Amino acid sequence: MMKVIVIGATSGIGLEVARLFAKRGYTVGIAGRRLDKLKEITGQTTGIVAYRQIDVTDDDAPEKLLELIDELGGMDIYFHSSGIGWQNNLLDEKKEIDTVSTNGLGFVRMVDAAFNWFTARAEQCTRKIETSFRIACITSIAGTKGLGAAPAYSATKRMQNHYLECLSQLARMRRLPIRITDVRPGFVATDLISGSSYPLQLKADDVAKGIVHAIEKKKEVVTIDWHYAILVFFWRIIPRWLWVRLRITSK
């Protein structure tokens, strides 16, 4: 039975992914900041069998992840769905710093903890591991180009894209059975962009289906959905001098 841990599972995409994994027969452990919500989800969902209250910005978050792994009886897939961000045209300092703390420091803290746990598990095995472990993370199409309306969010998503690419290469350099899935959704109708008027907003449950499919198909980079794949293709070929003159905003 494959075991999955979902970080950021109390709402939005993380919650839908956890539910979908459970429905598909995986054994699931969940984590997030809202203890009451974690208890409620675990009690109501067959297949979600363990939980921990974890704030990725806390220094002891990796220790709590290890506790959750032990309670679950191991981990085959680590799914990271913990992130924040705002449209921040006025550069409110707290919003920018909080975004960097969660999407930057918190992201690295947790992904590294999962990578190191998988590494230790692989090294403990006396036989060759036939199937690989997987780290899957939600980043964003916002990492494709700098978005003036959301500087810290866009910048941290670019960092996440690069960091996951580095870990993918590192795993191969060290011949570790660890594979990476970088999930880059477009604008999703969750609390993160509540009240905005961004176009082509995706439903969290539809995005979750695309994510689970990508993980099961062992994809390394996936843009969700096809509309955004086309959009990102054209974004990439816009030269910088023109891009910085465009007005990219939800208002």
Short mmCIF file of C-alpha atoms in Angstrom, two decimals:
data_model
loop_
_atom_site.label_atom_id
_atom_site.label_comp_id
_atom_site.label_asym_id
_atom_site.label_seq_id
_atom_site.Cartn_x
_atom_site.Cartn_y
_atom_site.Cartn_z
CA MET A 1 0.00 0.00 0.00
CA MET A 2 1.52 3.31 -1.11
CA LYS A 3 1.83 5.93 1.61
CA VAL A 4 1.43 9.65 0.92
CA ILE A 5 1.98 12.67 3.13
CA VAL A 6 0.30 15.94 2.13
CA ILE A 7 1.54 19.18 3.66
CA GLY A 8 -0.97 22.02 3.50
CA ALA A 9 -4.00 19.75 3.50
CA THR A 10 -6.56 21.78 5.42
CA SER A 11 -7.98 23.63 2.41
CA GLY A 12 -7.80 24.20 -1.32
CA ILE A 13 -5.70 22.02 -3.58
CA GLY A 14 -3.93 20.22 -0.75
CA LEU A 15 -7.20 19.05 0.76
CA GLU A 16 -8.57 17.88 -2.59
CA VAL A 17 -5.34 16.00 -3.39
CA ALA A 18 -5.38 14.27 0.02
CA ARG A 19 -9.00 13.21 -0.48
CA LEU A 20 -8.32 11.96 -4.00
CA PHE A 21 -5.29 9.92 -2.95
CA ALA A 22 -7.35 8.36 -0.17
CA LYS A 23 -10.17 7.57 -2.59
CA ARG A 24 -7.70 5.86 -4.93
CA GLY A 25 -6.53 3.50 -2.19
CA TYR A 26 -3.44 5.24 -0.87
CA THR A 27 -2.75 5.48 2.85
CA VAL A 28 -2.61 9.20 3.59
CA GLY A 29 -1.16 11.37 6.34
CA ILE A 30 -1.96 15.08 6.37
CA ALA A 31 -0.50 18.20 7.95
CA GLY A 32 -1.38 21.85 8.21
CA ARG A 33 -1.72 24.69 10.68
CA ARG A 34 -5.40 24.23 11.62
CA LEU A 35 -5.63 21.43 14.16
CA ASP A 36 -9.43 21.39 14.27
CA LYS A 37 -9.63 21.01 10.50
CA LEU A 38 -7.05 18.22 10.49
CA LYS A 39 -9.06 16.26 13.06
CA GLU A 40 -12.27 16.81 11.10
CA ILE A 41 -10.77 15.68 7.78
CA THR A 42 -9.16 12.59 9.30
CA GLY A 43 -12.36 11.59 11.05
CA GLN A 44 -14.50 11.98 7.95
CA THR A 45 -12.26 10.51 5.23
CA THR A 46 -11.51 6.81 4.90
CA GLY A 47 -7.87 6.35 3.99
CA ILE A 48 -6.60 9.46 5.77
CA VAL A 49 -5.28 7.85 8.92
CA ALA A 50 -2.81 10.26 10.53
CA TYR A 51 -2.25 13.97 10.98
CA ARG A 52 0.11 16.50 12.55
CA GLN A 53 -0.23 20.21 13.15
CA ILE A 54 2.71 21.67 11.23
CA ASP A 55 3.61 25.25 10.39
CA VAL A 56 6.38 25.14 7.79
CA THR A 57 7.82 28.41 9.12
CA ASP A 58 8.58 26.80 12.50
CA ASP A 59 12.06 25.44 13.18
CA ASP A 60 10.62 22.17 14.52
CA ALA A 61 8.51 21.49 11.41
CA PRO A 62 10.90 18.80 10.07
CA GLU A 63 10.79 17.00 13.42
CA LYS A 64 7.00 16.94 13.30
CA LEU A 65 7.13 15.63 9.73
CA LEU A 66 9.29 12.73 10.91
CA GLU A 67 6.74 12.00 13.65
CA LEU A 68 3.98 11.91 11.04
CA ILE A 69 6.02 9.59 8.83
CA ASP A 70 6.58 7.23 11.76
CA GLU A 71 2.87 7.21 12.63
CA LEU A 72 1.97 6.51 9.01
CA GLY A 73 4.49 3.68 8.88
CA GLY A 74 6.64 5.19 6.16
CA MET A 75 6.31 7.45 3.12
CA ASP A 76 6.46 6.83 -0.63
CA ILE A 77 5.24 10.22 -1.83
CA TYR A 78 5.74 13.64 -0.25
CA PHE A 79 3.32 16.26 -1.57
CA HIS A 80 3.92 19.91 -0.69
CA SER A 81 0.93 22.25 -1.00
CA SER A 82 1.83 24.84 1.61
CA GLY A 83 2.12 28.34 0.21
CA ILE A 84 0.89 31.91 0.55
CA GLY A 85 0.87 35.01 -1.60
CA TRP A 86 -0.84 38.28 -2.32
CA GLN A 87 -1.23 40.82 -5.05
CA ASN A 88 0.88 43.48 -3.39
CA ASN A 89 1.17 46.58 -5.57
CA LEU A 90 2.01 48.78 -2.57
CA LEU A 91 4.80 46.44 -1.39
CA ASP A 92 3.46 45.91 2.10
CA GLU A 93 6.59 44.69 3.87
CA LYS A 94 4.91 42.13 6.10
CA LYS A 95 3.18 40.45 3.16
CA GLU A 96 6.43 40.24 1.22
CA ILE A 97 8.43 38.87 4.16
CA ASP A 98 5.72 36.38 5.14
CA THR A 99 5.61 35.12 1.56
CA VAL A 100 9.37 34.63 1.45
CA SER A 101 9.28 32.93 4.85
CA THR A 102 6.63 30.41 3.80
CA ASN A 103 7.38 29.90 0.11
CA GLY A 104 11.13 30.20 0.49
CA LEU A 105 12.44 29.13 3.90
CA GLY A 106 9.49 26.90 4.76
CA PHE A 107 9.54 25.25 1.38
CA VAL A 108 13.26 24.45 1.56
CA ARG A 109 12.97 23.29 5.17
CA MET A 110 10.26 20.74 4.39
CA VAL A 111 11.39 19.54 0.97
CA ASP A 112 14.91 18.99 2.28
CA ALA A 113 13.54 17.03 5.23
CA ALA A 114 11.60 14.77 2.86
CA PHE A 115 14.60 14.38 0.52
CA ASN A 116 16.89 13.46 3.40
CA TRP A 117 14.36 10.96 4.80
CA PHE A 118 14.09 9.26 1.41
CA THR A 119 17.90 9.24 1.15
CA ALA A 120 18.28 7.56 4.53
CA ARG A 121 15.58 5.04 3.67
CA ALA A 122 17.31 4.14 0.40
CA GLU A 123 20.67 3.74 2.11
CA GLN A 124 19.18 1.44 4.76
CA CYS A 125 17.92 -1.02 2.18
CA THR A 126 20.20 -3.98 1.54
CA ARG A 127 18.52 -4.69 -1.78
CA LYS A 128 18.08 -2.46 -4.79
CA ILE A 129 14.92 -0.36 -4.58
CA GLU A 130 12.90 -1.13 -7.70
CA THR A 131 10.44 1.73 -7.35
CA SER A 132 11.43 5.33 -6.68
CA PHE A 133 10.27 7.72 -4.02
CA ARG A 134 8.65 10.94 -5.17
CA ILE A 135 8.61 14.55 -4.01
CA ALA A 136 5.81 16.53 -5.66
CA CYS A 137 5.29 20.24 -5.04
CA ILE A 138 2.87 22.89 -6.14
CA THR A 139 4.78 25.83 -7.55
CA SER A 140 3.02 28.07 -10.09
CA ILE A 141 3.06 29.48 -13.59
CA ALA A 142 3.89 32.71 -11.72
CA GLY A 143 7.48 31.47 -11.62
CA THR A 144 7.70 31.76 -15.39
CA LYS A 145 7.94 35.55 -15.46
CA GLY A 146 8.28 38.31 -12.89
CA LEU A 147 4.84 39.62 -11.96
CA GLY A 148 4.97 43.21 -10.77
CA ALA A 149 1.63 42.87 -8.99
CA ALA A 150 2.95 40.03 -6.80
CA PRO A 151 6.73 40.40 -6.46
CA ALA A 152 7.51 38.06 -3.55
CA TYR A 153 5.04 35.42 -4.71
CA SER A 154 6.36 35.38 -8.27
CA ALA A 155 10.00 35.41 -7.14
CA THR A 156 9.58 32.59 -4.63
CA LYS A 157 7.80 30.48 -7.22
CA ARG A 158 10.73 30.96 -9.61
CA MET A 159 13.03 29.88 -6.77
CA GLN A 160 10.92 26.78 -6.17
CA ASN A 161 11.09 25.83 -9.86
CA HIS A 162 14.87 26.05 -9.81
CA TYR A 163 15.24 24.34 -6.45
CA LEU A 164 13.25 21.32 -7.59
CA GLU A 165 15.29 21.15 -10.78
CA CYS A 166 18.45 21.16 -8.64
CA LEU A 167 17.14 18.35 -6.43
CA SER A 168 16.21 16.31 -9.48
CA GLN A 169 19.75 16.62 -10.77
CA LEU A 170 21.21 15.99 -7.31
CA ALA A 171 19.26 12.76 -6.92
CA ARG A 172 20.67 11.49 -10.20
CA MET A 173 24.20 12.62 -9.33
CA ARG A 174 23.99 10.63 -6.09
CA ARG A 175 22.12 7.75 -7.77
CA LEU A 176 19.24 8.04 -5.36
CA PRO A 177 15.80 6.58 -6.15
CA ILE A 178 14.13 9.96 -5.65
CA ARG A 179 12.16 11.65 -8.40
CA ILE A 180 10.63 15.11 -8.50
CA THR A 181 7.31 16.43 -9.82
CA ASP A 182 7.03 20.20 -10.22
CA VAL A 183 3.33 21.08 -10.53
CA ARG A 184 2.66 24.51 -12.03
CA PRO A 185 -1.04 25.40 -11.92
CA GLY A 186 -2.55 28.50 -13.37
CA PHE A 187 -4.85 30.68 -11.26
CA VAL A 188 -6.93 28.44 -9.00
CA ALA A 189 -10.17 29.55 -7.33
CA THR A 190 -8.99 29.11 -3.73
CA ASP A 191 -8.57 31.42 -0.73
CA LEU A 192 -5.19 32.47 -2.15
CA ILE A 193 -6.79 34.64 -4.86
CA SER A 194 -10.17 35.19 -3.23
CA GLY A 195 -11.79 38.40 -4.42
CA SER A 196 -9.55 38.78 -7.46
CA SER A 197 -10.70 38.93 -11.07
CA TYR A 198 -7.97 36.79 -12.63
CA PRO A 199 -9.23 35.09 -15.81
CA LEU A 200 -9.39 31.33 -16.46
CA GLN A 201 -9.68 30.44 -12.78
CA LEU A 202 -9.44 26.66 -12.27
CA LYS A 203 -11.41 24.56 -9.79
CA ALA A 204 -9.37 23.01 -6.98
CA ASP A 205 -10.84 19.55 -7.50
CA ASP A 206 -10.02 19.61 -11.22
CA VAL A 207 -6.48 20.70 -10.45
CA ALA A 208 -6.19 17.90 -7.88
CA LYS A 209 -7.12 15.32 -10.52
CA GLY A 210 -4.43 16.68 -12.80
CA ILE A 211 -1.87 16.56 -9.99
CA VAL A 212 -2.58 12.97 -8.97
CA HIS A 213 -2.52 11.92 -12.63
CA ALA A 214 0.86 13.63 -13.12
CA ILE A 215 2.31 11.95 -10.03
CA GLU A 216 1.04 8.52 -11.02
CA LYS A 217 2.42 9.01 -14.54
CA LYS A 218 5.75 10.06 -12.99
CA LYS A 219 5.88 13.39 -14.77
CA GLU A 220 8.67 15.76 -13.76
CA VAL A 221 7.15 19.11 -14.78
CA VAL A 222 3.48 19.69 -15.50
CA THR A 223 1.50 22.87 -16.21
CA ILE A 224 -2.19 22.71 -15.30
CA ASP A 225 -4.23 23.06 -17.44
CA TRP A 226 -3.74 23.11 -21.23
CA HIS A 227 -4.92 26.72 -21.50
CA TYR A 228 -2.10 27.77 -19.22
CA ALA A 229 0.41 25.55 -21.01
CA ILE A 230 -0.28 27.58 -24.15
CA LEU A 231 -0.18 30.86 -22.21
CA VAL A 232 3.17 30.02 -20.62
CA PHE A 233 4.60 29.06 -24.01
CA PHE A 234 3.93 32.57 -25.30
CA TRP A 235 4.98 34.21 -22.03
CA ARG A 236 8.42 32.66 -22.37
CA ILE A 237 9.10 34.22 -25.76
CA ILE A 238 8.15 37.78 -24.75
CA PRO A 239 11.40 39.77 -24.42
CA ARG A 240 12.14 41.43 -21.09
CA TRP A 241 11.99 44.99 -22.47
CA LEU A 242 8.41 44.36 -23.57
CA TRP A 243 7.34 42.26 -20.57
CA VAL A 244 8.16 44.96 -18.01
CA ARG A 245 5.93 47.36 -19.93
CA LEU A 246 2.87 45.11 -19.72
CA ARG A 247 0.17 45.61 -17.10
CA ILE A 248 -0.36 42.20 -15.48
CA THR A 249 -2.94 42.64 -12.73
CA SER A 250 -6.32 41.36 -11.58
CA LYS A 251 -7.80 44.84 -11.26
#
